[in-house]
mmCIF file of C-alpha atoms in Angstrom:
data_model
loop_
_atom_site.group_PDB
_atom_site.id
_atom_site.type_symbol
_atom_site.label_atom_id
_atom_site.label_comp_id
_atom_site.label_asym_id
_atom_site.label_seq_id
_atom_site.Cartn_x
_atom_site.Cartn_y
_atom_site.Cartn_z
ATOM 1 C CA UNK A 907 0.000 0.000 0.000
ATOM 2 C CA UNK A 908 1.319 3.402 -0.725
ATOM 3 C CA UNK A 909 1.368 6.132 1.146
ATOM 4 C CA UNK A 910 3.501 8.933 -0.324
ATOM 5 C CA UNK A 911 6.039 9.891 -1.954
ATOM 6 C CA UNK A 912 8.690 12.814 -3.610
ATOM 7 C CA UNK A 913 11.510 13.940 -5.455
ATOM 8 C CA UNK A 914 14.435 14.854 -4.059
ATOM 9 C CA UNK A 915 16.922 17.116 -5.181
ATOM 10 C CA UNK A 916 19.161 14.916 -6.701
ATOM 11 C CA UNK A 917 20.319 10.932 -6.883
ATOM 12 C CA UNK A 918 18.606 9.098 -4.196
ATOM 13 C CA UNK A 919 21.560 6.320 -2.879
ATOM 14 C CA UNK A 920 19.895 5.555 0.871
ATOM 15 C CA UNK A 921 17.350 6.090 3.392
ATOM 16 C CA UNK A 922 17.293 5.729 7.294
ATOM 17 C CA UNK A 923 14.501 5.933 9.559
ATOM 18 C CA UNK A 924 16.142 6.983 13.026
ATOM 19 C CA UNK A 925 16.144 4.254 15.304
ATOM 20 C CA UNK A 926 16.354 6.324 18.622
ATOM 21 C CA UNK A 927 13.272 6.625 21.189
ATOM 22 C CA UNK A 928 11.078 10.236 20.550
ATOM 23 C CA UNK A 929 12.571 10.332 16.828
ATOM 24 C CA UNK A 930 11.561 7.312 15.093
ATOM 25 C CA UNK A 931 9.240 9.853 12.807
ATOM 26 C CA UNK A 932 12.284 10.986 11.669
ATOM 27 C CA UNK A 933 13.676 9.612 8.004
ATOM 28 C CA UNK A 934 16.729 10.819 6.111
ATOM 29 C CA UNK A 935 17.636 10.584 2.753
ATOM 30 C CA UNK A 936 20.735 10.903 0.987
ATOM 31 C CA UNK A 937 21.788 11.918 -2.461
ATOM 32 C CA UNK A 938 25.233 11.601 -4.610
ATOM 33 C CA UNK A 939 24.750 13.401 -7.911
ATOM 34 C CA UNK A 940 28.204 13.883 -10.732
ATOM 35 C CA UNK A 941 28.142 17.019 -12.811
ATOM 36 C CA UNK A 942 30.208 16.611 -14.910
ATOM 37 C CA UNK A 943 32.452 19.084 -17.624
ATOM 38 C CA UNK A 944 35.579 20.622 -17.174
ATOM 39 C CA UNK A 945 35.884 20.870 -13.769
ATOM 40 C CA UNK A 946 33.119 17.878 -12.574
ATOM 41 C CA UNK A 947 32.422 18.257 -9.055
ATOM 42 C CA UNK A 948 29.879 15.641 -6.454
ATOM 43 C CA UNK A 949 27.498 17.217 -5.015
ATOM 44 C CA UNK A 950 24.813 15.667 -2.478
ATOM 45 C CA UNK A 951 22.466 16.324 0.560
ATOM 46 C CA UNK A 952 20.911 14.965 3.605
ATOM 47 C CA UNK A 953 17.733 16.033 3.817
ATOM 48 C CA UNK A 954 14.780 14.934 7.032
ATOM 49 C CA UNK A 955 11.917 13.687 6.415
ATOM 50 C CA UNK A 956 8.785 13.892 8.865
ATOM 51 C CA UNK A 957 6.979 10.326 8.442
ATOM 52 C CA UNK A 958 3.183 9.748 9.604
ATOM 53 C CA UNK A 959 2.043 7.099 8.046
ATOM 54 C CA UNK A 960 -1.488 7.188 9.704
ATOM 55 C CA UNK A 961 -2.038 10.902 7.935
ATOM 56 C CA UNK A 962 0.102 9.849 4.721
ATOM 57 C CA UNK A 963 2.370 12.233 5.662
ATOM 58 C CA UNK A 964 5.953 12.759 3.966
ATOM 59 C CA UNK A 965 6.950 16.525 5.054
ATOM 60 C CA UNK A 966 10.145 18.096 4.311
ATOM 61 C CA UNK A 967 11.905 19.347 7.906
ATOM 62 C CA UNK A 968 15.276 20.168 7.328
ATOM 63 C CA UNK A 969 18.072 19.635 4.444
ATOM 64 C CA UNK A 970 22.283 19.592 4.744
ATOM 65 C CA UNK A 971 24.008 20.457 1.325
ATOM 66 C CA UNK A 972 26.797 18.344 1.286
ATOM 67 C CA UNK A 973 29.411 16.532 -1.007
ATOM 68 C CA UNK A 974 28.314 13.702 -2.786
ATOM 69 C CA UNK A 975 26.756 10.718 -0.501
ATOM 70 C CA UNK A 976 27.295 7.401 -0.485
ATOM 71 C CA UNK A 977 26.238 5.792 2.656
ATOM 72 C CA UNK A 978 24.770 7.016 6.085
ATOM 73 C CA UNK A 979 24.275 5.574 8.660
ATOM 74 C CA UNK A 980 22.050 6.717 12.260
ATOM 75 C CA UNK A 981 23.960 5.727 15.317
ATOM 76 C CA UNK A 982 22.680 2.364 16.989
ATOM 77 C CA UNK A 983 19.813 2.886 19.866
ATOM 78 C CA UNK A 984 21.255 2.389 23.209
ATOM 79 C CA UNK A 985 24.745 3.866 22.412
ATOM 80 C CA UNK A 986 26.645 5.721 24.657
ATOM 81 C CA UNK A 987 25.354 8.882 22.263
ATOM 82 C CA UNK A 988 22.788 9.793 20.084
ATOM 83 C CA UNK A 989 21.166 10.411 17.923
ATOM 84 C CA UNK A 990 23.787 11.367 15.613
ATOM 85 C CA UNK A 991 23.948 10.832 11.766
ATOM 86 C CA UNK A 992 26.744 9.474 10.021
ATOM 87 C CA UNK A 993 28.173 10.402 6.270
ATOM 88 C CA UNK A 994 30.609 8.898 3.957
ATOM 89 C CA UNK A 995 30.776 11.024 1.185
ATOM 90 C CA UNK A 996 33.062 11.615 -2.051
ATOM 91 C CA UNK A 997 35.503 14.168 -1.111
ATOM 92 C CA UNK A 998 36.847 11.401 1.561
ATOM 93 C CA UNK A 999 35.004 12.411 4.483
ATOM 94 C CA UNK A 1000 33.583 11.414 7.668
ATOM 95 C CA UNK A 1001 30.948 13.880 9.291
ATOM 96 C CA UNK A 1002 28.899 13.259 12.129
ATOM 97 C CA UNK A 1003 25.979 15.163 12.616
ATOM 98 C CA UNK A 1004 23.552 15.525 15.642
ATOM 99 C CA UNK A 1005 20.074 15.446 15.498
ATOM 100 C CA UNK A 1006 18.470 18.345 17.512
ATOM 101 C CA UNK A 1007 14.786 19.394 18.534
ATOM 102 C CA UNK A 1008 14.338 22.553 17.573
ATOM 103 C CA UNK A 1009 11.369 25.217 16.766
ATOM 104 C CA UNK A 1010 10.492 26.928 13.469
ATOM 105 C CA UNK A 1011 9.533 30.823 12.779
ATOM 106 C CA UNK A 1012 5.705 29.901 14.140
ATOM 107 C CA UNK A 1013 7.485 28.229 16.613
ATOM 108 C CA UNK A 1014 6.438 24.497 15.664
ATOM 109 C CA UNK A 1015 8.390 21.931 17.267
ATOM 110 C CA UNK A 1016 10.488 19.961 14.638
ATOM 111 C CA UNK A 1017 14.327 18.370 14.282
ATOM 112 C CA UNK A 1018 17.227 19.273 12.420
ATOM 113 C CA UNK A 1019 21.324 18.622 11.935
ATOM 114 C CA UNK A 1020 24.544 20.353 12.975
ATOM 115 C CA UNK A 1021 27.530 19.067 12.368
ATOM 116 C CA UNK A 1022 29.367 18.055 15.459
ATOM 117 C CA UNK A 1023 32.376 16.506 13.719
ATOM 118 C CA UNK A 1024 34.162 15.684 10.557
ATOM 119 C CA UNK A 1025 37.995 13.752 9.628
ATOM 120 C CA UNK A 1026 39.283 13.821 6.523
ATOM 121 C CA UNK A 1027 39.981 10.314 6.166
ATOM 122 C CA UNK A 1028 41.467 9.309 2.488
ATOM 123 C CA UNK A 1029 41.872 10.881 -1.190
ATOM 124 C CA UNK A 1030 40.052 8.037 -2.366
ATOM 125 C CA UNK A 1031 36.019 8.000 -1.791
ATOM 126 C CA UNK A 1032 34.180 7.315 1.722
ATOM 127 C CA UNK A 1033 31.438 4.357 0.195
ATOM 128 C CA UNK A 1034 29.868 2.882 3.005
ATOM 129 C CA UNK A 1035 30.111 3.762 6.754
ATOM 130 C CA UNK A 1036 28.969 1.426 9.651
ATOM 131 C CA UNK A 1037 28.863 1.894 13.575
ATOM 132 C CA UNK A 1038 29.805 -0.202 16.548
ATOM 133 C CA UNK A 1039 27.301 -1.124 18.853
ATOM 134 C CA UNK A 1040 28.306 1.547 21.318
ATOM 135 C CA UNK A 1041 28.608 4.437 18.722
ATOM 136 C CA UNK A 1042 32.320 4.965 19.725
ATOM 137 C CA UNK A 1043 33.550 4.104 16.306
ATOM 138 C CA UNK A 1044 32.683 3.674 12.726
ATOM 139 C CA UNK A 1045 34.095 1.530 10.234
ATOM 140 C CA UNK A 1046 34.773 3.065 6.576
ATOM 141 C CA UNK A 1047 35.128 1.441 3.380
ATOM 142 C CA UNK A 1048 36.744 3.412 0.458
ATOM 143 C CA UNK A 1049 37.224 3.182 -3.213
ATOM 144 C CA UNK A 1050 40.723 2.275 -3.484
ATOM 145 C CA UNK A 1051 39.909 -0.885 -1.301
ATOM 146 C CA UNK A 1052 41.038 0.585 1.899
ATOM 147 C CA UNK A 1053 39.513 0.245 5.156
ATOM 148 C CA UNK A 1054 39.544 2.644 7.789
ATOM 149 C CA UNK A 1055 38.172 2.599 11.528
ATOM 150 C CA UNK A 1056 37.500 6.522 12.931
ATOM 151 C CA UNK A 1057 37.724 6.579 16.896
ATOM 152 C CA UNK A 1058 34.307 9.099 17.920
ATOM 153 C CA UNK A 1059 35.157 10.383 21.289
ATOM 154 C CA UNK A 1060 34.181 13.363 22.870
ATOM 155 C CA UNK A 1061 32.598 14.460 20.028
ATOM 156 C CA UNK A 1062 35.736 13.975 17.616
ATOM 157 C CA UNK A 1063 36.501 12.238 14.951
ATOM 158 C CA UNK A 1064 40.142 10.562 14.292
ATOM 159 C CA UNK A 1065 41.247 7.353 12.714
ATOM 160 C CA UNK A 1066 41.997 5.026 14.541
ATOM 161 C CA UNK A 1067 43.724 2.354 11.877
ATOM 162 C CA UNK A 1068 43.529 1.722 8.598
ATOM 163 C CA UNK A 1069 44.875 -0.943 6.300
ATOM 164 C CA UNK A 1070 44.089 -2.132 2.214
ATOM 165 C CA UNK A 1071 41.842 -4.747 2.905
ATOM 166 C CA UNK A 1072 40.811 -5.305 -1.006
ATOM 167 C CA UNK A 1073 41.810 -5.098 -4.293
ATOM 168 C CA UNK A 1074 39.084 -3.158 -5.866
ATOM 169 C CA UNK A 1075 36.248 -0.760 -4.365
ATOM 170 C CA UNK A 1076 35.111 -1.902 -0.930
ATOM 171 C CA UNK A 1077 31.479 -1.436 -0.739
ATOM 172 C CA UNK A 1078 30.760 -3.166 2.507
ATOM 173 C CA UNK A 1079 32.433 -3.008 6.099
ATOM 174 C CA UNK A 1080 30.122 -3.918 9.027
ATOM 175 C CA UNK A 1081 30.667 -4.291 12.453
ATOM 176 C CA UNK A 1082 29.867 -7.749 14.117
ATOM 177 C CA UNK A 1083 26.982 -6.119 16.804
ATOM 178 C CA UNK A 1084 27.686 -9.332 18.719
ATOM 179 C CA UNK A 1085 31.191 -9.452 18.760
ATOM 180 C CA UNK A 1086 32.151 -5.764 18.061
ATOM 181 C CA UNK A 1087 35.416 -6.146 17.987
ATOM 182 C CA UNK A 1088 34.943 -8.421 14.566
ATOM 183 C CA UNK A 1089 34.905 -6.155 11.109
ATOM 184 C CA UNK A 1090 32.870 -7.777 8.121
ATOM 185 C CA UNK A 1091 34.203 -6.569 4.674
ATOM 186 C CA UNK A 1092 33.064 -7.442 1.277
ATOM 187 C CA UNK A 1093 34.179 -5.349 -2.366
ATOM 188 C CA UNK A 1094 34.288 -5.493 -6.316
ATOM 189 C CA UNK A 1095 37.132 -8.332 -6.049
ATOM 190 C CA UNK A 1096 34.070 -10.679 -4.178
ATOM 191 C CA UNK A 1097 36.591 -11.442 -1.434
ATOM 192 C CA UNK A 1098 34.593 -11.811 1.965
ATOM 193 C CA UNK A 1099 36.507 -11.059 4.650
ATOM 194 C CA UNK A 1100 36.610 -10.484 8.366
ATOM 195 C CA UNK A 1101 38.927 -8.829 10.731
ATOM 196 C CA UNK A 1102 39.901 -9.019 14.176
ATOM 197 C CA UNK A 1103 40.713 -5.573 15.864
ATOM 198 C CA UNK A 1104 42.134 -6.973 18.695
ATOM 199 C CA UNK A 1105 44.899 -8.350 15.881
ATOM 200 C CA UNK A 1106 47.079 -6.770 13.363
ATOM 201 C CA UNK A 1107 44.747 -6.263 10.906
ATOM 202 C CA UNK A 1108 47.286 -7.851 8.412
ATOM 203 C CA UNK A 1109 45.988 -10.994 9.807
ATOM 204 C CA UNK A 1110 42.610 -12.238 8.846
ATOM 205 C CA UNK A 1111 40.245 -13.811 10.499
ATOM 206 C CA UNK A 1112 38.726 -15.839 7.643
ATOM 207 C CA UNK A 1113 38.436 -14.774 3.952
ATOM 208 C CA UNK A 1114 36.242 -16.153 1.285
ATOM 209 C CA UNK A 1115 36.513 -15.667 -2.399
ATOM 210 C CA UNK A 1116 34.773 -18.769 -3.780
ATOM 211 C CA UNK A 1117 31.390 -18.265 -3.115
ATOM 212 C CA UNK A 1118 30.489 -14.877 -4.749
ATOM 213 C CA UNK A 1119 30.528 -14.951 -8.475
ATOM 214 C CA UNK A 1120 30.710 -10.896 -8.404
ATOM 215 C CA UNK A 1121 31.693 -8.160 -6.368
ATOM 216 C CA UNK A 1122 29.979 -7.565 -2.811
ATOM 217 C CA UNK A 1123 27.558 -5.151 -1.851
ATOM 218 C CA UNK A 1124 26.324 -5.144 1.698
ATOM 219 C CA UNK A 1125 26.534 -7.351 4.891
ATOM 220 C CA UNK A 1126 24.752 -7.571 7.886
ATOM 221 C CA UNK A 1127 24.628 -9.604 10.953
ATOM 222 C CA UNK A 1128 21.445 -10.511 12.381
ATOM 223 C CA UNK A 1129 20.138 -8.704 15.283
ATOM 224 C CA UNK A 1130 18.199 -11.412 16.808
ATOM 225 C CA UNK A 1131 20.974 -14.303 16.425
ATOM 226 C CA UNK A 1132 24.090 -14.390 17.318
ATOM 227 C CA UNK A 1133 25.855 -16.697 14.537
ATOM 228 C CA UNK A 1134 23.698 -15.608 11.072
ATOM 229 C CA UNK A 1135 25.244 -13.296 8.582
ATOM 230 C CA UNK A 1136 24.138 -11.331 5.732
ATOM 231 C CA UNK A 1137 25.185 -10.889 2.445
ATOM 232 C CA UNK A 1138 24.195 -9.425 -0.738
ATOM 233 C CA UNK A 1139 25.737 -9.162 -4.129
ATOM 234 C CA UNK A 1140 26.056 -8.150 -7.394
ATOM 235 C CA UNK A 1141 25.547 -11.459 -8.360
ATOM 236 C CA UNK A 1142 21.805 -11.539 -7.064
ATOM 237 C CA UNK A 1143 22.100 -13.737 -4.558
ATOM 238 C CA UNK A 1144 21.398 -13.015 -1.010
ATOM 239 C CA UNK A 1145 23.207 -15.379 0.939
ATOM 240 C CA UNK A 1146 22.757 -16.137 4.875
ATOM 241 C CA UNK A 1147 26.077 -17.395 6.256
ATOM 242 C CA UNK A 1148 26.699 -18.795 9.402
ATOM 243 C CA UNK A 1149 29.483 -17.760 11.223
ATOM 244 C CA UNK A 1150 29.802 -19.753 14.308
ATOM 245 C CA UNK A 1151 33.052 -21.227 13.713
ATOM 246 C CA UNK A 1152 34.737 -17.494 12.666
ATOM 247 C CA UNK A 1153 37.753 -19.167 10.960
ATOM 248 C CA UNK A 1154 35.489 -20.756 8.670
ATOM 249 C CA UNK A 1155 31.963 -19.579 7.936
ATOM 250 C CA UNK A 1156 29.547 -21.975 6.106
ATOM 251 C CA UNK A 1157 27.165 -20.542 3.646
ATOM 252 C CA UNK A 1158 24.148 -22.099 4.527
ATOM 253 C CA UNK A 1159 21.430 -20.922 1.984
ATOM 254 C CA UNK A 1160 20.508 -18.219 -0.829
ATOM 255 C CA UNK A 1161 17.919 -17.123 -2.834
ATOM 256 C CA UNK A 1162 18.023 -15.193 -6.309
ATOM 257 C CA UNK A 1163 16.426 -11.881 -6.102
ATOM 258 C CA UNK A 1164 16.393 -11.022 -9.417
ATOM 259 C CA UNK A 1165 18.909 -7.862 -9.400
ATOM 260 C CA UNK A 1166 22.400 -6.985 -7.618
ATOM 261 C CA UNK A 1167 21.277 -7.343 -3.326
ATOM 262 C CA UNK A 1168 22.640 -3.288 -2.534
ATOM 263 C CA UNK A 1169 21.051 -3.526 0.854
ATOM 264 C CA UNK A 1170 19.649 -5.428 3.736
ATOM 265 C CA UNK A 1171 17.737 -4.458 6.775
ATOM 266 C CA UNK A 1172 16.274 -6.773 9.044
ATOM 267 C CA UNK A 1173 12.813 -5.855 10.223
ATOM 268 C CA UNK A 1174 12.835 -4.386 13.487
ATOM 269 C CA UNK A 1175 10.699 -7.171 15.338
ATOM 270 C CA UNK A 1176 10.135 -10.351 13.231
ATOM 271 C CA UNK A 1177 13.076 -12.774 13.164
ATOM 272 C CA UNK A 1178 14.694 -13.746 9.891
ATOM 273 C CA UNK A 1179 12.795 -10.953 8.320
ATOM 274 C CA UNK A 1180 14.645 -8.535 5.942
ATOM 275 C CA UNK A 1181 13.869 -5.880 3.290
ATOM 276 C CA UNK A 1182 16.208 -5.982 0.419
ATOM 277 C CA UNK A 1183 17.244 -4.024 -2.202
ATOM 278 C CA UNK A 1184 18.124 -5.105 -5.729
ATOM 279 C CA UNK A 1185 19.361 -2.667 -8.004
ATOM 280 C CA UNK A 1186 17.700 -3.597 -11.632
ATOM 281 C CA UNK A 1187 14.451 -5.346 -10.168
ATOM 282 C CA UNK A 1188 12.933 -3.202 -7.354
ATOM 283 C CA UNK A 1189 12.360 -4.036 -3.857
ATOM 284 C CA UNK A 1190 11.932 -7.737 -1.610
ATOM 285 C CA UNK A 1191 10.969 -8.536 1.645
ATOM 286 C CA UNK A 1192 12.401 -11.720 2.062
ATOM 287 C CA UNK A 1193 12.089 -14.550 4.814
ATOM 288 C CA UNK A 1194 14.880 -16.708 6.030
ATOM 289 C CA UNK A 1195 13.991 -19.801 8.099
ATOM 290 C CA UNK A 1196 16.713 -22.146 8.668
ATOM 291 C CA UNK A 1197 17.824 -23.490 5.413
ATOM 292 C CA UNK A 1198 14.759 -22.127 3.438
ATOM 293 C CA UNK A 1199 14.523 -18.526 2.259
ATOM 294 C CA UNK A 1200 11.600 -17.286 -0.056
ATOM 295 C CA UNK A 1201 10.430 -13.910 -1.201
ATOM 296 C CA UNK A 1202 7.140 -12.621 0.770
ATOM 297 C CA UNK A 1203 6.667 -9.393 -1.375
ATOM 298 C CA UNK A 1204 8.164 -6.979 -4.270
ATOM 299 C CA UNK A 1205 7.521 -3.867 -4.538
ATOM 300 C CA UNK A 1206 8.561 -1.978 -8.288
ATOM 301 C CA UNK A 1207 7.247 1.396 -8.291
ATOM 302 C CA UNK A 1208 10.427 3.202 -8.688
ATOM 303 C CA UNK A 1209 11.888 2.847 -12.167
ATOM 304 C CA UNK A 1210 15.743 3.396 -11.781
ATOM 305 C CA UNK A 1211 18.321 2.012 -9.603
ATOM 306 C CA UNK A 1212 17.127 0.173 -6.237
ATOM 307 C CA UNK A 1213 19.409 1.445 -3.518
ATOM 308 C CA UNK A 1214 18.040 2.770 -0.158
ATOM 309 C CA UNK A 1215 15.435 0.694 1.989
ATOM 310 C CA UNK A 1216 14.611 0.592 5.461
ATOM 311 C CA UNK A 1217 11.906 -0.173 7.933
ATOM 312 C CA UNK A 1218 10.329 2.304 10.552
ATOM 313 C CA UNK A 1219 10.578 1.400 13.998
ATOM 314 C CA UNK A 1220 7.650 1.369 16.492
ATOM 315 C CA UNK A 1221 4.897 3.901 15.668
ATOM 316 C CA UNK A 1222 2.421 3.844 18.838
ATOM 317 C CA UNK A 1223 -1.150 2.839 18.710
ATOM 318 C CA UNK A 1224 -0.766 1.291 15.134
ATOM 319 C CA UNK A 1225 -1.092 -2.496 15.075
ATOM 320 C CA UNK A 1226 0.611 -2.720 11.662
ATOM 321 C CA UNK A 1227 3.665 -0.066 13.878
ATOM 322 C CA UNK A 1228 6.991 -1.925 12.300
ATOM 323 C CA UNK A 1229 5.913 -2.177 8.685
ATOM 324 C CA UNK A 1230 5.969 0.954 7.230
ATOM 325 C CA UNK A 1231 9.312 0.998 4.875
ATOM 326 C CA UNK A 1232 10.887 3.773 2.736
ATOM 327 C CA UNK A 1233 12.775 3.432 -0.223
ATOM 328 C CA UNK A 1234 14.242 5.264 -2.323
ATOM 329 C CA UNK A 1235 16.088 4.815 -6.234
ATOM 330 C CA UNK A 1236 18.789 6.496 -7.779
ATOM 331 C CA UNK A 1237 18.445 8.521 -11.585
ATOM 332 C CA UNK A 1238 15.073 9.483 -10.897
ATOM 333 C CA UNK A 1239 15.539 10.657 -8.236
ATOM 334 C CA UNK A 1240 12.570 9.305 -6.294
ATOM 335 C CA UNK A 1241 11.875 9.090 -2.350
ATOM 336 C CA UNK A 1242 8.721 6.436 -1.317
ATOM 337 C CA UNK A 1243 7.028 5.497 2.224
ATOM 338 C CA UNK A 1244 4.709 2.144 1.912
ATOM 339 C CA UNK A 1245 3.587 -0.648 3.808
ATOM 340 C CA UNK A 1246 3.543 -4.423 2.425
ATOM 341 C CA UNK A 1247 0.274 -5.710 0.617
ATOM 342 C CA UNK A 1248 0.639 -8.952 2.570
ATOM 343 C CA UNK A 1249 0.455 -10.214 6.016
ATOM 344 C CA UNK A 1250 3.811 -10.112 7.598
ATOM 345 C CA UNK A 1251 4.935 -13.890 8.993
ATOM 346 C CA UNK A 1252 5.745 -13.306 12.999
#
């Protein structure tokens, strides 16, 4: 079911409903856009959304111009901090911005971003950005294959480490929220690797590159157990992985989606539950039960690039609360808030 939607004001790459208590009306959207000619230049923006999916609301509140986006990402509920918003962007910056209560000119309550901190961290191009569980660090993959992990302390930004981790563009570095100290990485070369931070990061903790047949997009453990992994590709696979034994993860099941798997988010309250998407063919909520996965829904109402999904978290008084989603595609530009057709397995 729809139940709005807009433009934004230039190449939509990712969405993020805020996970944090008192905010979770709160969605941002990011764009990257290349203008090119003589002197081509990235330009992007984050800009907050106001979500009410009872009223079919989508309401502009606030917007950042920015360089070029590729990734953000809202700090984890229950951090030390919060809520803050995290950017990787093409110049080859970090920024961390804080999300702030505020009141307009008629003196309407409503949110919007400073930035608290930024770190230059590499020449090459910020892709994909990730937190630890206790929103102390972030982990940063870059274009040249590079991997970096910024220290956020006191409000600053500074790296930490860093080390080439791939051979191509690294589109993928997760922490492990079970075992924080563990970095997930996955690029172009379709190497899956992870790290151990306690270790020089020289020496891996496993790496795996027999299973993708093309370069790595996204991976993500699951919040609700302890030993299942995540990962999508351009391939169109999504693969679950488990990773109990971390020297030597088995790949346990995967399901063709259709298009490249650029994201996963697991649903905020069903197990196994995750919203996916795939590039050239849309949208999938997808459920994974043991061995078995199989697609639930699809949603294809934006005609360009899949790249940004996400479900809200808890809307009060609303029985269907955790399955509103946003999504958003990439050349045309187009922001959407739905809910599934279907009835969503508990």
């Amino acid at each position: 079911m729809d139940i709005a939607h807009c433009n934004l004001d230039g190449n939509a790459d990712a969405v993020e409903f805020c996970p944090h208590e008192s905010f979770h009306n709160v969605l941002a959207a990011c764009t990257y856009t290349l203008q090119e000619g003589d002197q081509p230049s990235r330009t992007g923006s984050i800009s907050l959304f106001d979500v009410d999916a009872g009223s079919s609301r989508l309401s502009l509140i606030h917007r950042v111009q920015t360089a070029g986006i590729f990734d953000i990402k809202w700090s984890p509920f229950g951090g030390n901090v919060g809520p803050l918003l995290a950017q990787a962007d093409a110049d080859g910056y970090v920024r961390v911005h804080k999300l702030e209560s505020c009141l307009d000119e008629s003196d309407v309550p409503g949110n919007n971003l400073l930035e608290v901190s930024d770190e230059h961290v590499s020449s090459s191009m910020c892709v994909c950005i990730d937190w630890n569980p206790s929103a102390t660090s972030l982990a940063v993959g870059l274009s040249d294959g590079s991997v970096s992990i910024v220290s956020f302390l006191e409000s600053q930004l500074s790296i930490s480490r860093d080390w080439k981790a791939h051979d191509f563009e690294l589109w993928a570095a997760s922490f492990d929220i079970h075992q924080p100290q563990l970095v997930y990485t996955g690029s172009d070369d379709c190497k899956f690797c992870c790290w151990d931070l306690r270790d020089d990061p020289s020496n891996l903790a496993f790496q795996n590159r027999k299973v993708h047949t093309m370069g790595i997009c996204c991976i993500t453990k699951s919040p609700s157990d302890a030993y299942t992994l995540f990962t999508g590709s351009y391939d169109e696979h999504l693969r679950v992985w488990d990773v109990r034994s971390i020297a030597k993860p088995v790949h346990e099941t995967s399901i063709s989606l259709g298009g490249g798997v650029w994201r996963i988010k697991h649903h905020p309250s069903v197990p196994d539950l995750v919203l996916t998407a795939c590039m050239h063919n849309g949208f999938a909520v997808v459920k994974v039960k043991g061995d078995k996965a199989e697609v639930i829904e699809t949603y294809n109402k934006h005609s360009s690039l899949a790249y940004g999904a996400d479900w809200q978290r808890g809307c009060s008084g609303r029985k269907d609360k955790n399955n509103v989603i946003a999504t958003c595609s990439f050349y045309d530009r187009l922001l959407r808030v739905w809910m599934p057709e279907g009835d969503i397995p508990e």
